[in-house]
Short mmCIF file of C-alpha atoms and ligand atoms in Angstrom, two decimals:
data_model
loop_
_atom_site.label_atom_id
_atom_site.label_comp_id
_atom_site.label_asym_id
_atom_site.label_seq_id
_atom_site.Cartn_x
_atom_site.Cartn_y
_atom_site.Cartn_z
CA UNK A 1 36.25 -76.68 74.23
CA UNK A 2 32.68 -77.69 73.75
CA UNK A 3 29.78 -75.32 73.53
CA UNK A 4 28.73 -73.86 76.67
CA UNK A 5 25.29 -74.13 78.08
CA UNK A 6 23.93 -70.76 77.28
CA UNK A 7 25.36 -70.78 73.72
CA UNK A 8 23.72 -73.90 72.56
CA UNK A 9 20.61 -74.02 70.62
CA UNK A 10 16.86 -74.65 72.53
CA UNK A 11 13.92 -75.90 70.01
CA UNK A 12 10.79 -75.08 71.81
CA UNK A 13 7.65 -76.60 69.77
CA UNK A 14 8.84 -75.43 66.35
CA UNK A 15 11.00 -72.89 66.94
CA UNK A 16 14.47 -73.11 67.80
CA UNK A 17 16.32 -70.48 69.69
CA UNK A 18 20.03 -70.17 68.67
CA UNK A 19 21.32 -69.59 72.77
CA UNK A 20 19.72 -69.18 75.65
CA UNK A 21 19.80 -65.62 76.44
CA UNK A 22 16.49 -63.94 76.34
CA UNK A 23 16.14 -60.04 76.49
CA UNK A 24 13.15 -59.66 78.91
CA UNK A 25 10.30 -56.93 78.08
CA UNK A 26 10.79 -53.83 79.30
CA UNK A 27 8.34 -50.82 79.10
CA UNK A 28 9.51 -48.00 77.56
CA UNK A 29 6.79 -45.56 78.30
CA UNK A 30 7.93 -43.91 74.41
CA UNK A 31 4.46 -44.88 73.09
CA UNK A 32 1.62 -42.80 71.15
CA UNK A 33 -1.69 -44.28 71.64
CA UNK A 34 -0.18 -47.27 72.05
CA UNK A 35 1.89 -47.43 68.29
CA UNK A 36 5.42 -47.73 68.32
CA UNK A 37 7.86 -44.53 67.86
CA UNK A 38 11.17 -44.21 67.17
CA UNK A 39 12.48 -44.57 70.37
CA UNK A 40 11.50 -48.16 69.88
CA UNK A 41 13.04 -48.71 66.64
CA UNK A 42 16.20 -47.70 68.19
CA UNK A 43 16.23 -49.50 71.51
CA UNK A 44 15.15 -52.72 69.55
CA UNK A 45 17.63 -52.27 66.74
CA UNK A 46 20.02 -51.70 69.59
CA UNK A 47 19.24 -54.66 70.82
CA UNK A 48 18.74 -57.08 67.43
CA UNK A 49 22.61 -56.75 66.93
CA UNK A 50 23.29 -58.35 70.07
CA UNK A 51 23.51 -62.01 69.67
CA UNK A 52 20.40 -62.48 71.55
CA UNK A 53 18.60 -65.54 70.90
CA UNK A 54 14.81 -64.32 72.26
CA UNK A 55 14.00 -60.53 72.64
CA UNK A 56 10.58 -59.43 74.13
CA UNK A 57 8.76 -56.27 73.02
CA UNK A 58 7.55 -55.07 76.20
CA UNK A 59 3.79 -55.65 77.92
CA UNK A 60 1.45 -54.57 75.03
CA UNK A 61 -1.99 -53.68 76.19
CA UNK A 62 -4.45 -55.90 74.90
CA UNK A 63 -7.49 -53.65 75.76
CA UNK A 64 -6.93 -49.34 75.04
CA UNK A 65 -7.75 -49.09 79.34
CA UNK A 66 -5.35 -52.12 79.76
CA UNK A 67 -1.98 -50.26 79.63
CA UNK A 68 -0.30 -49.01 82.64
CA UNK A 69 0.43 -45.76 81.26
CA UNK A 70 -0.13 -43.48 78.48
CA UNK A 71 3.02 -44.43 77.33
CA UNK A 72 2.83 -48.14 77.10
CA UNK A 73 2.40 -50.11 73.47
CA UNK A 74 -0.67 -51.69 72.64
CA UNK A 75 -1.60 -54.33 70.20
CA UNK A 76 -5.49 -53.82 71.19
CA UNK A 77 -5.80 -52.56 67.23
CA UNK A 78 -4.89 -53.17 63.67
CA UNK A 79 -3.14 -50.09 63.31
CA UNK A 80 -0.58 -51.43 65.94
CA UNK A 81 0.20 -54.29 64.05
CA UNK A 82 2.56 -52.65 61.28
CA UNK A 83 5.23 -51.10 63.63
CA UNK A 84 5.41 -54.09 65.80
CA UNK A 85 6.18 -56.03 62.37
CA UNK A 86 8.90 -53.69 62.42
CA UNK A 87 10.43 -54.60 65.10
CA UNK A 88 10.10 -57.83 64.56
CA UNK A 89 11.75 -57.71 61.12
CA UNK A 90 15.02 -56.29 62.40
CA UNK A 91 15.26 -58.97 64.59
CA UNK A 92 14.67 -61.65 62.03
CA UNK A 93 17.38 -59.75 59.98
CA UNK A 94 19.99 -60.99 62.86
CA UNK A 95 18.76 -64.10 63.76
CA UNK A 96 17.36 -63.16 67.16
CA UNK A 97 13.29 -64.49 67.08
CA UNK A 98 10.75 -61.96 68.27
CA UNK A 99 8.21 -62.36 70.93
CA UNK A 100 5.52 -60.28 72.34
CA UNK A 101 4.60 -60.11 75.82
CA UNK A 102 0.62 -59.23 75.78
CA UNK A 103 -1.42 -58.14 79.28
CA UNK A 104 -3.88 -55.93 81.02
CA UNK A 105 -2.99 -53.60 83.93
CA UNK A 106 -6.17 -54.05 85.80
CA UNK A 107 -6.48 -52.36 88.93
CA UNK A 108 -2.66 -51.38 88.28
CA UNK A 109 -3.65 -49.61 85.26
CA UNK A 110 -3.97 -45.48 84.73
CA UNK A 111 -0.63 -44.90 86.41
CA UNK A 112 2.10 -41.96 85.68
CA UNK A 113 4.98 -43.31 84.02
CA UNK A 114 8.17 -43.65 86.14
CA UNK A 115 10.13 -40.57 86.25
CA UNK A 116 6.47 -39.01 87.16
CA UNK A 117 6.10 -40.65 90.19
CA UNK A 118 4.55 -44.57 88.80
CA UNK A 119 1.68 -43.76 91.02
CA UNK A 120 -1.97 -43.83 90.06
CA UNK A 121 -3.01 -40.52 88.00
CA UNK A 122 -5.08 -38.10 89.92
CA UNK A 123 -6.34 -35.98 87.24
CA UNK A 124 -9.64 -36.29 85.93
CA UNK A 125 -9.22 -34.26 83.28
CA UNK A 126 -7.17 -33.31 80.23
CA UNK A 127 -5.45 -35.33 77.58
CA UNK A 128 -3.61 -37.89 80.13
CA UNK A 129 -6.45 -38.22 82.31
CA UNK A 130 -6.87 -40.51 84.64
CA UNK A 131 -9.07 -43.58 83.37
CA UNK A 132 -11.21 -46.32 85.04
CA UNK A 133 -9.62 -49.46 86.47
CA UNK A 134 -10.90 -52.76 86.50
CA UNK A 135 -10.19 -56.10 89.03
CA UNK A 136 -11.74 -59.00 90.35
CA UNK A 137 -12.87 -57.20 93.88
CA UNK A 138 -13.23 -53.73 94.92
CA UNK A 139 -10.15 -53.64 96.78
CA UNK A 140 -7.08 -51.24 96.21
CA UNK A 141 -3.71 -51.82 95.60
CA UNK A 142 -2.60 -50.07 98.03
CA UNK A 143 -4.53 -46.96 100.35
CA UNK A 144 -5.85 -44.18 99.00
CA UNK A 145 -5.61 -45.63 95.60
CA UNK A 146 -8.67 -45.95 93.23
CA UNK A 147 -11.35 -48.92 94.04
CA UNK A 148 -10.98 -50.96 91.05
CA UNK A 149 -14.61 -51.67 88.86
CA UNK A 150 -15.46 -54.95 89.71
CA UNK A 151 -15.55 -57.36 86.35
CA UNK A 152 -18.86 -59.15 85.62
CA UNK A 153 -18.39 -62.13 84.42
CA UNK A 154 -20.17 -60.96 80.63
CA UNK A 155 -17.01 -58.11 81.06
CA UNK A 156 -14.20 -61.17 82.16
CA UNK A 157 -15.53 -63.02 78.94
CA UNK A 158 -15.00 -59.91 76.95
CA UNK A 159 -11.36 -60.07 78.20
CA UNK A 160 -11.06 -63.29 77.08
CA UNK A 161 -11.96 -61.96 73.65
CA UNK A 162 -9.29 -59.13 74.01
CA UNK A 163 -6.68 -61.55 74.67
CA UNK A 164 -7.30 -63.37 71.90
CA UNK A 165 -7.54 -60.62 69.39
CA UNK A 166 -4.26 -59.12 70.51
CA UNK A 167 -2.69 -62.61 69.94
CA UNK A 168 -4.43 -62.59 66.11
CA UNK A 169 -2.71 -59.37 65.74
CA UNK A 170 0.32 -60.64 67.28
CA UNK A 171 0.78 -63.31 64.71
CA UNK A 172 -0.21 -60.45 61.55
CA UNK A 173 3.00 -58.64 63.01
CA UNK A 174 5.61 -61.84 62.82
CA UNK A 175 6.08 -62.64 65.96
CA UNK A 176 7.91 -65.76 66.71
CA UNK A 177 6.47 -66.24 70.63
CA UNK A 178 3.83 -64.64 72.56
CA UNK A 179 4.44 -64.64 76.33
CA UNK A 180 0.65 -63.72 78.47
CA UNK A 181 1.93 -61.22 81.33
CA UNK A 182 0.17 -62.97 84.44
CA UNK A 183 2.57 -61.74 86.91
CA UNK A 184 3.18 -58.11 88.80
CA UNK A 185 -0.34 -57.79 90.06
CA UNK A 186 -1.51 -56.62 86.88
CA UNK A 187 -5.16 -58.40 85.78
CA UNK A 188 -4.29 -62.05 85.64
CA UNK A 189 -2.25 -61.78 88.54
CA UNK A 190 -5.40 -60.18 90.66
CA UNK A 191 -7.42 -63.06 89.57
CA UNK A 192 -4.99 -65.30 90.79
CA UNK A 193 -3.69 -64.03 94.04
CA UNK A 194 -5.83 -64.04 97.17
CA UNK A 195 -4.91 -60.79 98.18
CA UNK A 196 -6.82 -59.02 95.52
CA UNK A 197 -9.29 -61.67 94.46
CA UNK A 198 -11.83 -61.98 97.27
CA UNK A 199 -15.13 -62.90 94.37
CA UNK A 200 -17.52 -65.54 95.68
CA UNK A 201 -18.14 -67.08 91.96
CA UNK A 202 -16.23 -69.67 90.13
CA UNK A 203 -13.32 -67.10 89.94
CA UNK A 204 -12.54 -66.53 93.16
CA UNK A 205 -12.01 -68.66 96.34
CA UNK A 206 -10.46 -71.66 96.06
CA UNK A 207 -7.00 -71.91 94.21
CA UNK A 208 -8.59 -73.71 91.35
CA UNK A 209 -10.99 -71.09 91.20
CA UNK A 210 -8.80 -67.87 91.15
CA UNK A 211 -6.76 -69.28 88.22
CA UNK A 212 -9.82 -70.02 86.27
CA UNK A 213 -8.99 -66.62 84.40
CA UNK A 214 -5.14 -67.11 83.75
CA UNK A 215 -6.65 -70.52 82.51
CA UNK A 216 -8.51 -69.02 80.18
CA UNK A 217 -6.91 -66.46 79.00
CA UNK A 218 -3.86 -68.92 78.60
CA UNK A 219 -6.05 -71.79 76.49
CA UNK A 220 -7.54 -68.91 74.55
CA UNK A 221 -4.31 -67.55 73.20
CA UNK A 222 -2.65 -71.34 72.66
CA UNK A 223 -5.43 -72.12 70.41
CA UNK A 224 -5.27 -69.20 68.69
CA UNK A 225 -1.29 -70.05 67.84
CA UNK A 226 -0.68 -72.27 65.72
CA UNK A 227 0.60 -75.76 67.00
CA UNK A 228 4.49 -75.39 65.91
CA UNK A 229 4.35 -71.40 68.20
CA UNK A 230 5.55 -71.86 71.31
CA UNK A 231 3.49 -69.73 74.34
CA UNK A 232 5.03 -68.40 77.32
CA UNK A 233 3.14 -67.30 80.32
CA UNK A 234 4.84 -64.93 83.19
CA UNK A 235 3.82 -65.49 86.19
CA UNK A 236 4.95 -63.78 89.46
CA UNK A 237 5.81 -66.85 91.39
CA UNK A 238 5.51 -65.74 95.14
CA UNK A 239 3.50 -62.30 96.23
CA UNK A 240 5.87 -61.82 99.42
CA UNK A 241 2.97 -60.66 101.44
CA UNK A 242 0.88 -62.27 104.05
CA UNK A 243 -1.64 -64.29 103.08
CA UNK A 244 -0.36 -63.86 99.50
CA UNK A 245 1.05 -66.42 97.09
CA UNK A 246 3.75 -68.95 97.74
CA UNK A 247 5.94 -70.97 95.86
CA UNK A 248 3.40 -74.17 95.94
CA UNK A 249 1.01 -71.86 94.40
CA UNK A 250 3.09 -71.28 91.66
CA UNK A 251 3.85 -74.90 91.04
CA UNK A 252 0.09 -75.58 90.89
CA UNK A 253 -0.75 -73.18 88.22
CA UNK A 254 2.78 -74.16 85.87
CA UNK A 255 0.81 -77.73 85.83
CA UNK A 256 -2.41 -76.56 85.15
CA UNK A 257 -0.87 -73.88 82.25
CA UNK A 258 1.26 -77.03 80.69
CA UNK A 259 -1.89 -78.95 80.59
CA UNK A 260 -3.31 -75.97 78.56
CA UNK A 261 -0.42 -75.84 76.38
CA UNK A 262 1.78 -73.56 77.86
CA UNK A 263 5.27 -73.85 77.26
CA UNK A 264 7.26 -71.66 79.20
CA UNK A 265 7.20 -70.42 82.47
CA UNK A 266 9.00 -67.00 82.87
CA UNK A 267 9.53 -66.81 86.08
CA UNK A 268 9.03 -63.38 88.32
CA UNK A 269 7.82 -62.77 91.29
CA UNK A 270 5.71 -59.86 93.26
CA UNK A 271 3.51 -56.84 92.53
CA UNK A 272 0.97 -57.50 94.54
CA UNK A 273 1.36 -54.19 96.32
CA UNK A 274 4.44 -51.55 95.49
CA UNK A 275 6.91 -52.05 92.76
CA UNK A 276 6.53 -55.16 90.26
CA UNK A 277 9.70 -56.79 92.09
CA UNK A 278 9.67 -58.36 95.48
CA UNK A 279 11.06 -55.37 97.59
CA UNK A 280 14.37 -53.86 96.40
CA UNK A 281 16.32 -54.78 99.36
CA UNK A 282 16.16 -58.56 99.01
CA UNK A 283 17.07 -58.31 95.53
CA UNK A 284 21.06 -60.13 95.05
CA UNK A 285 21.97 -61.88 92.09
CA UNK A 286 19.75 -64.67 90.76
CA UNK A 287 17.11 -63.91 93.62
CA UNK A 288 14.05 -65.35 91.62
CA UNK A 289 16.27 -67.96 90.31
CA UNK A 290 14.66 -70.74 93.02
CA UNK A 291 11.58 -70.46 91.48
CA UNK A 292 12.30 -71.22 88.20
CA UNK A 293 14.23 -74.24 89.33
CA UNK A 294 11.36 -75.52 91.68
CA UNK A 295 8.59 -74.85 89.21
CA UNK A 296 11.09 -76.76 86.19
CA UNK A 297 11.37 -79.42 88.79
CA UNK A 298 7.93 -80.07 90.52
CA UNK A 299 5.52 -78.89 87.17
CA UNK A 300 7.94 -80.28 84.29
CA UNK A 301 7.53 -77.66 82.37
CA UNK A 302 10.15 -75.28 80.97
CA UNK A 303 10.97 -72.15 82.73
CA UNK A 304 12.51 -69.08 82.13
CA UNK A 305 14.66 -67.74 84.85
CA UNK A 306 15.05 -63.70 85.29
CA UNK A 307 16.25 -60.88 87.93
CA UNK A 308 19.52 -60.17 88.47
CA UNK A 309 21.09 -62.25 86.19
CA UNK A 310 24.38 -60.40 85.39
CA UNK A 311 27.67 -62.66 85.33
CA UNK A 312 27.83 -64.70 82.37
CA UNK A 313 29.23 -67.73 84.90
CA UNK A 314 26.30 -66.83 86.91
CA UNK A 315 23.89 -67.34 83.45
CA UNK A 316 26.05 -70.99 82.74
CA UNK A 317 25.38 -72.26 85.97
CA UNK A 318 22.17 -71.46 85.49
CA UNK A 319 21.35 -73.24 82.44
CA UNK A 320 23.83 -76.06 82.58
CA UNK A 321 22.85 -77.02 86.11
CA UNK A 322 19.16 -77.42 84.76
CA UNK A 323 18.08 -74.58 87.06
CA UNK A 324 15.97 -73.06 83.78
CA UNK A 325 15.99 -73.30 79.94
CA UNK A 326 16.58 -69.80 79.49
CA UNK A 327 17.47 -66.44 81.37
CA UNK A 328 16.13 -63.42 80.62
CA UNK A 329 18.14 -60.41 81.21
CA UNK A 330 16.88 -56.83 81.88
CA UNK A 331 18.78 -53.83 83.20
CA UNK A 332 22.01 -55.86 82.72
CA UNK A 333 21.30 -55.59 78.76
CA UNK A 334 20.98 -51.57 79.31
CA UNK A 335 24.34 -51.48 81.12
CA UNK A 336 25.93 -53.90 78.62
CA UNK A 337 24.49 -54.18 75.58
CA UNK A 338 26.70 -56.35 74.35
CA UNK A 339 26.15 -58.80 76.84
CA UNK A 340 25.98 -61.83 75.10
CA UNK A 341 29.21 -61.29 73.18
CA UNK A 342 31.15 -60.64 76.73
CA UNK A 343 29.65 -63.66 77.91
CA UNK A 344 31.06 -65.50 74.69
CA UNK A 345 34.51 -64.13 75.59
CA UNK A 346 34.21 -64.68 79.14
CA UNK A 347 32.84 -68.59 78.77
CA UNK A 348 35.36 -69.35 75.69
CA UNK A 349 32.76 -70.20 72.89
CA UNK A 350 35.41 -70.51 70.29
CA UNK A 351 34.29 -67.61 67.98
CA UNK A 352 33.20 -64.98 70.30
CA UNK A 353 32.69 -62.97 67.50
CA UNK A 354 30.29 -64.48 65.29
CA UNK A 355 27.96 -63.90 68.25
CA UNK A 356 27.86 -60.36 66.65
CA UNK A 357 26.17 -59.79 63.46
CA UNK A 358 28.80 -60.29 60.33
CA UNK A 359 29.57 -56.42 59.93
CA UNK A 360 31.09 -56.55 63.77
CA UNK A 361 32.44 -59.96 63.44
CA UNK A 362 34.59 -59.33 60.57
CA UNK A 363 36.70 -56.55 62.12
CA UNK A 364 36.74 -57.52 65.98
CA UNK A 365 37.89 -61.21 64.43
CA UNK A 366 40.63 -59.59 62.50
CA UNK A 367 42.02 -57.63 65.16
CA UNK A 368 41.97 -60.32 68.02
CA UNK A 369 44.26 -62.12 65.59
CA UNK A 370 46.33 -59.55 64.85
CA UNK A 371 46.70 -58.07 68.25
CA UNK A 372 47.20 -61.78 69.45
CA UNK A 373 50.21 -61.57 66.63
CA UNK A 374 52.02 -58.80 68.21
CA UNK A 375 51.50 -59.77 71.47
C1 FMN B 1 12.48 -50.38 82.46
C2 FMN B 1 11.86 -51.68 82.82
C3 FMN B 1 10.66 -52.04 82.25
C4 FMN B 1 10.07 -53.27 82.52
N1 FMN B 1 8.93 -53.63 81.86
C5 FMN B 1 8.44 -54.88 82.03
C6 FMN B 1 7.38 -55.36 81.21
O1 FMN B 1 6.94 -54.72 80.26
N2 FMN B 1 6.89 -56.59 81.48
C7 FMN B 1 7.40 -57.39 82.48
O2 FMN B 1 6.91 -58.50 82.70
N3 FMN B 1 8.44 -56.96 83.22
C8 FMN B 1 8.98 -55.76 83.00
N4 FMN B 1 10.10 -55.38 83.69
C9 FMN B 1 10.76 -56.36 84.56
C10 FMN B 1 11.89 -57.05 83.77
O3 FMN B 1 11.39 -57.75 82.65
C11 FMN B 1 12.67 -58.02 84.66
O4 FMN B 1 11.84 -59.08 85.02
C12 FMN B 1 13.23 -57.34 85.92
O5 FMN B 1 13.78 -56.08 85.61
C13 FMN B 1 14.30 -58.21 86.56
O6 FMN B 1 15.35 -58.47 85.65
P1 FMN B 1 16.76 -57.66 85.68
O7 FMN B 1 17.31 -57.82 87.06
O8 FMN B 1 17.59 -58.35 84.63
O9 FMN B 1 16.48 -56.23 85.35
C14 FMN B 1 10.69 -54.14 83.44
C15 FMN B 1 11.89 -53.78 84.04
C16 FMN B 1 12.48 -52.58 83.73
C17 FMN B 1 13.80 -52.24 84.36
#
């Protein structure tokens, strides 16, 4: 049979992906002032002999005060630049290209990491103390959390400048993509959604004006990537809140990004207030799915699709339907590591196998055949 959707190639500017399947970026809280550790090394080498055609290194703070946690990697330094090259060479070594999904926390910044509660910090002291946040307006995320510092626009500009600087240091390190994190209420989300962004200048009020940031920040990092580097931009499509952002929102900032030179749209969804995705009772499989399809649709521009994506049918539908260009998986690759070679078996790509780097392939080939022998 022919090559299914999700195993066939995708050339994005000049880079071509050898199947859909994208590992999404995940925070692994395992960082030391922001470097890599070992933890990372493994989880990624985990992961680069997977068959994956994409694999994110998780959001990267592009400012020291622009992580979520003590824990999260940063690329707001030089010194960062040699262990995400790591990473990025074991990938290589497979065939899986590397990308690096860059952002500020903003006002969702200076939080515990998960398993310590993932709210805001409350000491003010000590060597994980709590730090100042930053946002468009002095509103909260939520009650009883910290007023965010209110950006001037000399401070947004400097932003700008951080965002550019991590994508320098981005391209030092090898990366293949760099994806700007503008979704799950964290900085360029704030700017964007009226729930947060309540500023009177040019970079709040109208729609046009509360994506002047993402804009920015977006054109910034394009031109600092060269022309064949594709750029992806995650953005959380809806806020699921009143008075928050809707779908036609979303389809007006995909054009805008496209016009900027944006190639990708990853599309996610919520943040606004509470956990990054839209509450965990409406989540099913493929929940965010829609958006991806409407943005593809109504912006023509590419668009990731993520959440839920677990059944490999579910993933071939996905792509071959024209829903998205690629899916990115999550939690499913933690469960199922070896998810793209199941979904090889499962969709009957004709050498499941060679999905799997060569040392795999050669035994797991040789005993399908001879178990297939004595059947
Ligand atoms: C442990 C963990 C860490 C995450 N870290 C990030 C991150 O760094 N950046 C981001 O945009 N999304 C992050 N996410 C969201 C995922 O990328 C993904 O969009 C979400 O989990 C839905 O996909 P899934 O259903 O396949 O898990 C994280 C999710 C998990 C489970």
């Amino acid at each position: 049979m022919g090559t299914p959707a999700l195993f066939s190639p995708l050339t994005v500017r000049g880079l071509t992906l050898k199947n859909r399947i994208v590992l999404s970026p995940m925070c692994q809280y395992q960082a030391e002032e922001g470097h890599i550790t070992d933890w990372h090394v493994a989880h990624h080498g985990h992961f680069s002999m997977t068959g994956l055609g994409l694999a994110f290194v998780e959001a990267s703070g592009v400012t020291r005060n622009g992580r979520i946690t003590y824990g999260c990697t940063g690329i707001w330094d030089d010194s960062h630049i040699a262990g995400m090259k790591k990473i990025v060479d074991m990938y290589h070594a497979r065939g899986t290209m590397c990308g690096i999904q860059i952002g500020h926390a903003g006002r969702r910044a200076s939080c515990e990491r998960p398993w310590q509660g993932a709210g805001s910090i409350e000491r003010d002291d000590g060597p994980e103390a709590a730090w100042q946040i930053i946002g468009p307006s002095a509103i909260p995320e939520r009650e009883g959390y910290p007023v965010p510092h209110v950006l001037t626009k000399s401070e947004i500009a400097d932003l700008v400048t951080a965002f550019e600087d991590a994508a320098r240091r981005s391209l030092k390190a090898g990366f293949d993509v760099i994806e700007v994190h503008g979704a799950h209420g964290y900085l360029l989300h704030s700017f964007f959604s009226p729930i947060s962004n309540q500023r009177t200048d040019e970079y709040g009020g109208s729609r046009q004006a509360r994506m002047r940031l993402p804009l920015e920040v977006a054109s910034a990092v394009r031109a600092i990537c060269p022309d064949d580097m594709p750029v992806f931009y995650r953005a959380s499509c809806v806020d699921g809140l009143q008075g928050g952002l809707v779908i036609e929102d979303a389809v007006a900032l995909a054009r805008e990004l496209k016009t900027v030179g944006i190639d990708v749209l990853d599309c996610s969804s919520g943040g606004m207030a509470g956990p990054a995705t839209l509450s965990k009772n409406r989540i099913t499989p493929g929940y965010m799915v829609p958006y991806a399809e409407t943005i593809r649709r109504d912006a023509g521009i590419a668009t990731m699709a993520v959440g839920a994506i677990i059944h490999a049918r579910q993933a071939e539908d996905i792509i071959a339907s024209g829903k998205a260009d690629l899916i990115a998986i999550a939690r499913e690759m933690m469960a199922d590591a070896n998810w793209p070679y199941h979904a090889a078996q499962a969709l009957g790509v004709d050498n499941p196998h060679a999905v799997l780097p060569e040392q795999y392939a050669f035994y797991l080939e040789r005993r399908a055949a001879v178990l297939d022998r004595n059947a």
